[in-house]
Coordinates of C-alpha atoms in Angstrom, one line a residue:
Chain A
X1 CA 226.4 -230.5 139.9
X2 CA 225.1 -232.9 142.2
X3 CA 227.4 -235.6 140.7
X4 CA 230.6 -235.3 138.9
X5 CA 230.4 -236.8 135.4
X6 CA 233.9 -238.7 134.9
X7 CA 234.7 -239.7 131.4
X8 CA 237.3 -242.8 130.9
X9 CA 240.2 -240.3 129.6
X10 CA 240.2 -239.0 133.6
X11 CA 241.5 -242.0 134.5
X12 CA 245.3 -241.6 135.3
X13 CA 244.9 -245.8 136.3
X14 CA 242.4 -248.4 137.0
X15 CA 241.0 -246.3 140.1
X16 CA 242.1 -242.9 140.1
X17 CA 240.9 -239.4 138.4
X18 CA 242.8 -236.4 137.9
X19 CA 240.7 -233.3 137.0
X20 CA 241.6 -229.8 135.5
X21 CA 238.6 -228.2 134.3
X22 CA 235.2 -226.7 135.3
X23 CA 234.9 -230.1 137.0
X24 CA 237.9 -228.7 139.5
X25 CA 236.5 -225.4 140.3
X26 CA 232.8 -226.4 140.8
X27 CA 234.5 -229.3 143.5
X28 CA 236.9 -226.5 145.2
X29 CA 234.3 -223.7 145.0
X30 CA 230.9 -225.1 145.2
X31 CA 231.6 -228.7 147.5
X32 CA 234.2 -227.0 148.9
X33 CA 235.9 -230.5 149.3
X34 CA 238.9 -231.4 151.3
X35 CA 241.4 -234.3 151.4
X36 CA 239.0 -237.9 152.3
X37 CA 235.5 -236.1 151.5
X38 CA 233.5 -237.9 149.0
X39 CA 231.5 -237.0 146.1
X40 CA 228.5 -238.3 144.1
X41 CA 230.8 -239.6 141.1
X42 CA 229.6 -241.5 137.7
X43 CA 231.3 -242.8 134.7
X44 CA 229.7 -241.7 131.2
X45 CA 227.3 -243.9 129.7
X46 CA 227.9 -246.5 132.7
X47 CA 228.3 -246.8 136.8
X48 CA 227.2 -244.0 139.8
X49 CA 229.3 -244.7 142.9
X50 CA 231.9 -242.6 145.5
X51 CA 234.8 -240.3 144.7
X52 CA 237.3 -239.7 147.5
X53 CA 239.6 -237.0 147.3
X54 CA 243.0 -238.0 147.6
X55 CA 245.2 -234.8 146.5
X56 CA 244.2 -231.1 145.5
X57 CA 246.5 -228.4 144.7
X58 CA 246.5 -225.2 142.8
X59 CA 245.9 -226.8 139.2
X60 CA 244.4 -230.0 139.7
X61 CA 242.2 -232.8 142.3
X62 CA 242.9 -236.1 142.2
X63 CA 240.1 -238.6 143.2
X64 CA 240.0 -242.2 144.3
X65 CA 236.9 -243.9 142.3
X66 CA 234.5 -246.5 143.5
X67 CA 231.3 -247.5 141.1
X68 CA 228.3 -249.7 142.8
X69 CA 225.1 -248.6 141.2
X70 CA 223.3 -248.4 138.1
X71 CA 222.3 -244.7 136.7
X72 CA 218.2 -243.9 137.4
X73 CA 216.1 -245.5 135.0
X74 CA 215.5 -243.6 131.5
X75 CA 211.9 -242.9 130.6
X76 CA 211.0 -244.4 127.9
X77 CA 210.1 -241.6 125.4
X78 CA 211.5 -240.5 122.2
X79 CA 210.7 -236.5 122.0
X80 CA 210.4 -234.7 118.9
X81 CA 210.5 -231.3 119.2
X82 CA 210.5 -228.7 116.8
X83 CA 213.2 -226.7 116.5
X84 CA 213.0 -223.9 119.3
X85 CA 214.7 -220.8 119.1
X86 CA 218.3 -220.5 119.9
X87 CA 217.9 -218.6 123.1
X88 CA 215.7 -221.9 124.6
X89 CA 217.5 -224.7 122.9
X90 CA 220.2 -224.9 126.5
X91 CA 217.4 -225.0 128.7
X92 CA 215.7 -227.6 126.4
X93 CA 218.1 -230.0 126.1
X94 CA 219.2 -229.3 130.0
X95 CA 216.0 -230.4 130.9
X96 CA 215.1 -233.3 128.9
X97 CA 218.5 -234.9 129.6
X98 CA 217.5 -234.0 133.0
X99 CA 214.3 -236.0 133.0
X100 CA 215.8 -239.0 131.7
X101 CA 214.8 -238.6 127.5
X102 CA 217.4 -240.6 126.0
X103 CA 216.8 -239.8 122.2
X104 CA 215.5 -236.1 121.3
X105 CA 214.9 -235.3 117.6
X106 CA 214.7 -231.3 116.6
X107 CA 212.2 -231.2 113.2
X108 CA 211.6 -228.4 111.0
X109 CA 208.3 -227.1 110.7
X110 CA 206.9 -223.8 108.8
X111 CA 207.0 -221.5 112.2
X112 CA 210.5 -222.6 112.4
X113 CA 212.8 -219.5 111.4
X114 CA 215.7 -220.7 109.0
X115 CA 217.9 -218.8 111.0
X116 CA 217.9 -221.4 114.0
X117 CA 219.6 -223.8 112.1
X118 CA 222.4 -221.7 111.7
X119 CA 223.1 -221.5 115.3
X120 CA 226.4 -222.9 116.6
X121 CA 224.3 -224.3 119.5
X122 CA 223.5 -227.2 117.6
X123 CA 227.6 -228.4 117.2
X124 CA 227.8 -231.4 118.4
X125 CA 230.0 -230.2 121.2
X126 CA 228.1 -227.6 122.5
X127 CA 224.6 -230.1 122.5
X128 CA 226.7 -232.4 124.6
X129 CA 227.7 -229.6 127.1
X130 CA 224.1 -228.5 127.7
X131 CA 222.8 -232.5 128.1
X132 CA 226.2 -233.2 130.5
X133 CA 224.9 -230.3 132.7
X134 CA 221.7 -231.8 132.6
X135 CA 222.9 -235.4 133.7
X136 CA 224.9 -233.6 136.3
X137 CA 221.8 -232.2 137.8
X138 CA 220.1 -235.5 137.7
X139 CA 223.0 -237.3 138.7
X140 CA 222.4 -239.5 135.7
X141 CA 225.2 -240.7 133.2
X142 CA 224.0 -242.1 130.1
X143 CA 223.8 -239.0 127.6
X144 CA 220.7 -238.6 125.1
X145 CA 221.2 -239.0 121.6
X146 CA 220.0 -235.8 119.8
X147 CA 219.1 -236.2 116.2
X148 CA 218.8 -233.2 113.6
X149 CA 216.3 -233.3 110.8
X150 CA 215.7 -229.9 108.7
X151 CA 213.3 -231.1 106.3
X152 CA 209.5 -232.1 107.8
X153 CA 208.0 -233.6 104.9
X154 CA 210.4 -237.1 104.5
X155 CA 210.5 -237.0 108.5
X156 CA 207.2 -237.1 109.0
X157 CA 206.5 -239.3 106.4
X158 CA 209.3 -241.7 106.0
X159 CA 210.7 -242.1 109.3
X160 CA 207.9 -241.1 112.3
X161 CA 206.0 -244.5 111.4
X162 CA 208.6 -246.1 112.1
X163 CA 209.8 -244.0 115.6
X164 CA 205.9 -244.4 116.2
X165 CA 205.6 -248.6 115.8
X166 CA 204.7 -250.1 118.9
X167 CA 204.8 -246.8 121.1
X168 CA 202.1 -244.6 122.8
X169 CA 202.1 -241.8 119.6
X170 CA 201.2 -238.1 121.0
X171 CA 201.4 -235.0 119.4
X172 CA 200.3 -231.9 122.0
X173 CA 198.1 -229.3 120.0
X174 CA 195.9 -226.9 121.8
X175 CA 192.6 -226.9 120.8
X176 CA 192.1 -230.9 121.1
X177 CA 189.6 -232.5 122.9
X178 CA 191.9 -234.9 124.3
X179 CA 194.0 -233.9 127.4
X180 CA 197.3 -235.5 127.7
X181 CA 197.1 -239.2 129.5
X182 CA 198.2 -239.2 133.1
X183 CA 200.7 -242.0 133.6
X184 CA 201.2 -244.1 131.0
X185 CA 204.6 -245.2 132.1
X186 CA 205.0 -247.3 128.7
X187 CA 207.3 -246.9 125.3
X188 CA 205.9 -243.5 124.0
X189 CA 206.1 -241.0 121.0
X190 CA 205.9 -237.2 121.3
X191 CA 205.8 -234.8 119.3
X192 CA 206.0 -231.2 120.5
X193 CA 205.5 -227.8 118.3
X194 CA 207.1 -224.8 117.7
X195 CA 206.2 -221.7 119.6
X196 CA 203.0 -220.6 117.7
X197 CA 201.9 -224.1 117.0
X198 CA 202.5 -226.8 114.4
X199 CA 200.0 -225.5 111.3
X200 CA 196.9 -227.3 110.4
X201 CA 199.2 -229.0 107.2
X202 CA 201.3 -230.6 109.8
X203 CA 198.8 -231.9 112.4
X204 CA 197.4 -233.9 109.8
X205 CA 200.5 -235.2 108.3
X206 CA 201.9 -236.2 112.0
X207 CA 198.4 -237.4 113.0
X208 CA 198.5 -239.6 109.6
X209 CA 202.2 -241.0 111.1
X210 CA 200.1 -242.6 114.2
X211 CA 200.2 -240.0 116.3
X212 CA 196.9 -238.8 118.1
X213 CA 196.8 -235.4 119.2
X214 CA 196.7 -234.2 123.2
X215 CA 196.4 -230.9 125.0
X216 CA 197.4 -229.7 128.1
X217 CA 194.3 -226.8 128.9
X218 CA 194.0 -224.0 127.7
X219 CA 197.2 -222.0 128.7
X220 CA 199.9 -221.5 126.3
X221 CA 203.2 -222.6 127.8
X222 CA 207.1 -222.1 126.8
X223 CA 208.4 -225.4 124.9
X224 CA 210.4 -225.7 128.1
X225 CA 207.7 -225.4 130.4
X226 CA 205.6 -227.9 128.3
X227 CA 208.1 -230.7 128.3
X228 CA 208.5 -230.9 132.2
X229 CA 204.8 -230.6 132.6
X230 CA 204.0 -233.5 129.6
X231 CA 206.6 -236.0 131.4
X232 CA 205.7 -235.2 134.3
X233 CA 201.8 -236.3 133.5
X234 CA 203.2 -239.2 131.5
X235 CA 205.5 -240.5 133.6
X236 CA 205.5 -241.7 137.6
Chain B
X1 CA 203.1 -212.1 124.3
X2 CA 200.3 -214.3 123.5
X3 CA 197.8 -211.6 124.7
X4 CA 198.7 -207.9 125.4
X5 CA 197.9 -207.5 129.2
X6 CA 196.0 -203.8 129.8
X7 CA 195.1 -201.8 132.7
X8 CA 192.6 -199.4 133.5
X9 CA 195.1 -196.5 133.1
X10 CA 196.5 -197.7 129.4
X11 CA 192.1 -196.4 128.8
X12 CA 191.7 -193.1 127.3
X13 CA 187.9 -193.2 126.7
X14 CA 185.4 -196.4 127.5
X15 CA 187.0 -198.8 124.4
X16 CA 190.4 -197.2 123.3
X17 CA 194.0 -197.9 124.7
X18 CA 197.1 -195.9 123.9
X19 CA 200.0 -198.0 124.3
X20 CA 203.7 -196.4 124.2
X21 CA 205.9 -199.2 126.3
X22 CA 207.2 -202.6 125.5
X23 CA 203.8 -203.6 124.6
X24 CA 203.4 -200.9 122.0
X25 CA 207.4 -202.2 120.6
X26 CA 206.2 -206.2 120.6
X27 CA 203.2 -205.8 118.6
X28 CA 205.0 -203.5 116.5
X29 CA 208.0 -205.7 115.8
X30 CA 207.0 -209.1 116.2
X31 CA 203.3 -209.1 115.3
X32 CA 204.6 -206.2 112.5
X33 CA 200.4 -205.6 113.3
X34 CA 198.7 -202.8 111.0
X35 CA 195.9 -200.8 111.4
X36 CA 192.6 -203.1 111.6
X37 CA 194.7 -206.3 112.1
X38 CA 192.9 -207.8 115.9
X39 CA 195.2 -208.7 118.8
X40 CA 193.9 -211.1 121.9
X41 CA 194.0 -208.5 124.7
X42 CA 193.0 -208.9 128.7
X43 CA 192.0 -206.8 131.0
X44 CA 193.8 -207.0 134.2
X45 CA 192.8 -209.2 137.0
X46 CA 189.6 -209.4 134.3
X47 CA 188.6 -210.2 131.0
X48 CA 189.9 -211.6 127.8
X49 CA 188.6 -210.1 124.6
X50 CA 190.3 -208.6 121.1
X51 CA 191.9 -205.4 120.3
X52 CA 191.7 -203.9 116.7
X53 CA 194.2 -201.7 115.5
X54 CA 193.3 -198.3 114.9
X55 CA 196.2 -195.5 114.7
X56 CA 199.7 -196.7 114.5
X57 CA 202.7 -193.6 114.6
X58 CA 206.1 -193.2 115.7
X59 CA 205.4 -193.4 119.2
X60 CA 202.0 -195.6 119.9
X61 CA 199.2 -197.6 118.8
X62 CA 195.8 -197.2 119.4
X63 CA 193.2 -200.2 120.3
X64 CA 190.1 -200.3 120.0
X65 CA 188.6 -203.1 122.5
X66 CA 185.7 -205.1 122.8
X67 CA 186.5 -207.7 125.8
X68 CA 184.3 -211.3 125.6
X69 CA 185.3 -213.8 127.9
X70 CA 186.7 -215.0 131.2
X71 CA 190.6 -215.8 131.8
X72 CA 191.6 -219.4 132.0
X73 CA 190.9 -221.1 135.0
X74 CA 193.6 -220.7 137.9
X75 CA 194.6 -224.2 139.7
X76 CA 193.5 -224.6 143.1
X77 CA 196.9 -224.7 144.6
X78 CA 199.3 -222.5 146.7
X79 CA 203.0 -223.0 146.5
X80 CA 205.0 -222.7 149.0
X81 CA 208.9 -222.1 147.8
X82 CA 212.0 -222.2 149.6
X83 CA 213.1 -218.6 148.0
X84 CA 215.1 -220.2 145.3
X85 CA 219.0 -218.0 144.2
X86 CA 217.9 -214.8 142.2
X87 CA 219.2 -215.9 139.1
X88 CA 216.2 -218.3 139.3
X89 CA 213.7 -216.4 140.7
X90 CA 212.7 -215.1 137.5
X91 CA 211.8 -218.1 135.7
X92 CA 210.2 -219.7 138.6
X93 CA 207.7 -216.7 139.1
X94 CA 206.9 -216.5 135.3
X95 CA 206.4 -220.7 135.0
X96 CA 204.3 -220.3 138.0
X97 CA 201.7 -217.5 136.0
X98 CA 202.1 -219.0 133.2
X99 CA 200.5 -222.3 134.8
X100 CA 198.1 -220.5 136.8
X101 CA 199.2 -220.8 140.3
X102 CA 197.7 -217.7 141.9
X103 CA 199.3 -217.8 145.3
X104 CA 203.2 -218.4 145.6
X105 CA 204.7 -218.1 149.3
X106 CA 208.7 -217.5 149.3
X107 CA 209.8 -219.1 152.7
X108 CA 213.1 -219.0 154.2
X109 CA 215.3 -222.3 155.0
X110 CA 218.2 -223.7 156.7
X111 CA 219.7 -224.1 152.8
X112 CA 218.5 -220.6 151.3
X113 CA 221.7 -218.2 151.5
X114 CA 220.5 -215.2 153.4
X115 CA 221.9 -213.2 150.4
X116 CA 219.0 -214.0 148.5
X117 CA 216.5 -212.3 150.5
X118 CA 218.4 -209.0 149.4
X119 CA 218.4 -209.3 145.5
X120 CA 216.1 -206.6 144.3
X121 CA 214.4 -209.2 142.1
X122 CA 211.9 -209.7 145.2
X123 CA 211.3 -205.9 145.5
X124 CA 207.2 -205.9 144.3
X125 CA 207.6 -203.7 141.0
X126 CA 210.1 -206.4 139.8
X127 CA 208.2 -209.4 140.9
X128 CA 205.1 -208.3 139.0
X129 CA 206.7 -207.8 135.7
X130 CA 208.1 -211.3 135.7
X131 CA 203.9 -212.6 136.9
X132 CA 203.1 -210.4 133.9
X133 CA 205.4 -211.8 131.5
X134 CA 203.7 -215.9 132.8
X135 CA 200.2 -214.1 132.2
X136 CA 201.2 -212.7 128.7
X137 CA 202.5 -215.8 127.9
X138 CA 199.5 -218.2 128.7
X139 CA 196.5 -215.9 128.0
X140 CA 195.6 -215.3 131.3
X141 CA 194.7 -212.1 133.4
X142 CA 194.9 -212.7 136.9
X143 CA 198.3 -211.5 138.9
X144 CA 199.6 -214.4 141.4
X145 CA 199.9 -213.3 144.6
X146 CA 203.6 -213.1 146.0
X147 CA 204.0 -213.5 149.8
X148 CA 207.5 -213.5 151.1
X149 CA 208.4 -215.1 154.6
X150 CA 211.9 -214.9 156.2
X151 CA 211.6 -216.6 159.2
X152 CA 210.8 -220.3 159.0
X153 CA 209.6 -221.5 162.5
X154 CA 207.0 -218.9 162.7
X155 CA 205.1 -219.1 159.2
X156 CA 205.5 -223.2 159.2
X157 CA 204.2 -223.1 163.0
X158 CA 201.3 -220.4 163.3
X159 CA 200.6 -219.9 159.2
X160 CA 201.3 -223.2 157.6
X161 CA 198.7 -225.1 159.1
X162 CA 195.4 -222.6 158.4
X163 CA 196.8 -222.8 154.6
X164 CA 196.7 -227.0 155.4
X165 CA 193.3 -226.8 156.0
X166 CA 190.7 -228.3 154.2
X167 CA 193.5 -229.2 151.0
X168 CA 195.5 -232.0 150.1
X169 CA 198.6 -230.7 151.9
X170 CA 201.7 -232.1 150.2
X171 CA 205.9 -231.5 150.3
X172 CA 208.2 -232.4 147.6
X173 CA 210.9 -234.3 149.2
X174 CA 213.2 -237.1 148.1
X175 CA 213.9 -239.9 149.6
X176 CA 210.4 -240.5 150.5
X177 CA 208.0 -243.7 149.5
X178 CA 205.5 -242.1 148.5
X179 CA 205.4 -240.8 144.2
X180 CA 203.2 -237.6 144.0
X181 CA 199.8 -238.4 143.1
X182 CA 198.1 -237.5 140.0
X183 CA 195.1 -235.8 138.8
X184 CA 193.9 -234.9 142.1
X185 CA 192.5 -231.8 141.0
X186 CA 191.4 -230.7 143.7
X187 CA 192.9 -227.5 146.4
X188 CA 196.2 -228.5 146.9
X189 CA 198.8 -226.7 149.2
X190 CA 202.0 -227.9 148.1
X191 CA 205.9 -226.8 149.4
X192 CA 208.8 -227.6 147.3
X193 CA 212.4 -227.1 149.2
X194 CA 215.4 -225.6 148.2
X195 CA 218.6 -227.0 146.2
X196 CA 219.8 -229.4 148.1
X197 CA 216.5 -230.0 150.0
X198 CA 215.2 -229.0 153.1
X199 CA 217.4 -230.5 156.4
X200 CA 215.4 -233.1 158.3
X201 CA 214.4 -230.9 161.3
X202 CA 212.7 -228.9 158.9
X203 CA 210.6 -231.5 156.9
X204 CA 209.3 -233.0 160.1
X205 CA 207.9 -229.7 160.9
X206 CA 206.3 -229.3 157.4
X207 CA 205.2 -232.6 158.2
X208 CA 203.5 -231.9 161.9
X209 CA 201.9 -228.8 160.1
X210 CA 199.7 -231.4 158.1
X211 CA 201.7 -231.6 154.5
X212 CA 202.6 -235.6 153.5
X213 CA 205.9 -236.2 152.2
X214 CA 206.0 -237.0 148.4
X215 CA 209.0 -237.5 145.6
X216 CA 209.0 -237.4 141.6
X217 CA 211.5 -240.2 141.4
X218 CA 215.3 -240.7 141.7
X219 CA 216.1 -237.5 139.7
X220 CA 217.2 -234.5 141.7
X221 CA 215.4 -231.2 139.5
X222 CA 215.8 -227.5 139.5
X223 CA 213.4 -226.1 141.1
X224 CA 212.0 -224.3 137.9
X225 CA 211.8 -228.1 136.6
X226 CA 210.3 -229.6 139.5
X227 CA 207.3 -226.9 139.4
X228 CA 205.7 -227.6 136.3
X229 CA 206.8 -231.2 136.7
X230 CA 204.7 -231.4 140.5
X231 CA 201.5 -229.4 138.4
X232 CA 201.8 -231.4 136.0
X233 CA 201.0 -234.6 137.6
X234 CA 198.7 -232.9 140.2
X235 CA 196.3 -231.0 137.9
X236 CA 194.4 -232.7 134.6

C-alpha cells in the first residue's frame, strides 16, 4: 500500500479521515505511523496529496488531508482479455489497474471453461477490491472500468469495431510474423487470449474487427506475465 | 505444462520414458492423453522434440521420444534481484524461466528483511522446481542459474563490475530521468531493487560499479510486475 486510497464517505469533515478497516491495520502495522507522520494519501477517482496523522487509538486513526497533485497518467489502452481462470483473474486485474489500464473487458472464447463465469470473483465488489489493491500499489486513484461480455460472436462483431475506431488494434497470437510494436505511446486496442490460444475461428473474426495480429517470440507466457510484458513494449 | 520437461534418469532404454510423478498426473488429467496421442517434450538443458504415448496404467505412462529441435533462445541478460519476501519468490523465479533469463543473482539490501534469506524457498531443490515450472510453461529446456549473495558491499564492489563488463549495465530506480530503453537486444546486466527501493548510498554504488540509473514511469510495481515489464521493453 504505497498510498492510502480514501473514499469521500471517510471524511468526518471538509479535511479530516477517520479509518476502521484494513486501511487501519496496514497504517499501524505496516507504516507503523505515529501522531504528525504523513502518508502518501489519494481520493478515489480524483487528487494524490499528504495525510497527517492526527489521533490513533485501539479502533480507529484519524488523518488530516491535504490534495496537490494529479494521479499518474493512464495509458491509453482498452484491454480485452479473455476470460482467465479464476485462480489468475486477482493477479490480473491487480496488475492492469496497476499499470494504469482504465477500461478492461473479459470476452468469452471456446477455450474459456463455462465454469469461470460462475466464479464470485467477478462480483462487482470483489473486482473493485483486487483493482483498489492495484491502485494502491501504484499509488494511482482513478479505478478501471471492467466490462463483462459472455458471448464472443456479437462482441466481436458488433461492438470491437467500434472499441477499435481510431486506435492502434492488436490481437497477440503466437505464431505471427509480426512482433508486438515497441512504443507506440498512442490510443490502442488489445486483445489478449485465453491460455491455450484464441482458435483459428476467432483470429479471423477479431482480425476482421481491425485488429492485426502480434507476437511476443516464441515462449508461451501466463496471461499475467503477457500483459506486463505487452505494456511494457507498448508503452514508455 | 506446455512441454513435459525430461531428464536423463526418467530414460529406460535410448527413446522411452516412464513417468510416475506430477508429470505422469498432468498429462493424465489435463491433457486426458491416450495411448498414441503426441505430447511436446524437452530434454533437459537440451532439446525439444514430441513424445507419443505408448502404455498408460494405474501408475505411469510410457513415451516414446524422438527429439527435433533446439529450445527457444535465452535473452542475453542477467538479473540481479534484491531477494524479494518469500511469498514472492516463487513467481518471480518462474516469470523469470518462463522469459528466458538464464542467470538470476539474489543480492542482499539495506530494505530486504534478513528473515528472508532463511525461508526454505531459496534452498536449491525448491528453487529449481519453481525454474521448472517457467521452463514447462514456455517451452523451453534450459534451467536459469540461481546465485544467492548476502552481503551487499562485497558482490556490488569485487563481482558487480566483471558482470558490467562488456553489457549495457542498467538499474531500475525511480526517480531517475532517464525511461528504460527499448529493444536494445543486446547483453544486458540489469539490477532491480527491493520494495521500497534501494536507499541512496546503495544506488550510487550500483552506479560506480558501471550500471546507469533507469525508471518505467511514475508507477511504483511489484517486483514480479516490474520483471517482465523491464524485458519487455529491453528485448524485441
Amino acid at each position: 500500500m504505497n498510498l492510502i486510497l480514501l473514499s469521500k464517505s471517510d471524511f468526518i469533515n471538509d479535511t479530516d479521515v477517520v479509518l476502521t478497516d484494513r486501511r487501519f491495520q496496514h497504517i499501524l502495522q505496516v507504516h507503523k505511523s505515529q501522531i504528525d507522520d504523513n502518508l502518501t494519501i489519494g481520493l478515489l477517482d480524483n487528487q494524490i496529496g499528504i495525510g497527517t496523522v492526527k489521533k490513533i487509538n485501539d479502533q480507529s486513526i484519524t488523518l488530516s488531508t491535504t490534495f496537490s497533485q494529479p494521479p499518474p497518467k493512464p495509458l491509453p489502452i482498452t484491454l480485452i482479455i479473455a476470460l482467465p481462470r479464476p485462480k489468475m483473474i486477482k493477479r490480473i486485474l491487480q496488475t492492469c489497474a496497476s499499470m494504469g489500464a482504465k477500461k478492461i473487458y473479459f470476452i468469452n472464447s471456446y477455450r474459456v471453461e463455462k465454469s469461470y463465469w460462475q466464479t464470485p470473483l467477478l462480483q462487482p465488489e470483489k473486482i473493485n477490491e483486487q483493482l483498489i489493491l492495484g491502485l494502491e500499489q501504484a499509488k494511482d486513484t482513478v479505478l478501471p472500468e471492467v466490462i463483462l461480455k459472455k458471448r464472443f460472436k456479437p462482441f466481436i462483431e458488433d461492438e470491437l469495431p467500434n472499441i477499435c475506431k481510431n486506435t492502434l488494434s492488436l490481437v497477440a497470437h503466437p505464431n505471427t510474423k509480426t512482433p508486438c510494436p515497441h512504443f507506440v505511446d498512442e490510443a490502442t486496442t488489445l486483445v489478449i487470449g485465453p491460455e491455450g490460444g484464441f482458435i483459428s475461428y476467432e483470429v479471423e473474426k477479431i482480425n476482421q474487427a481491425g485488429c492485426r495480429s502480434i507476437h511476443i517470440g516464441d515462449r508461451i507466457l501466463r496471461v499475467e506475465t503477457a500483459v506486463p510484458v505487452l505494456l511494457g513494449k507498448l508503452f514508455d
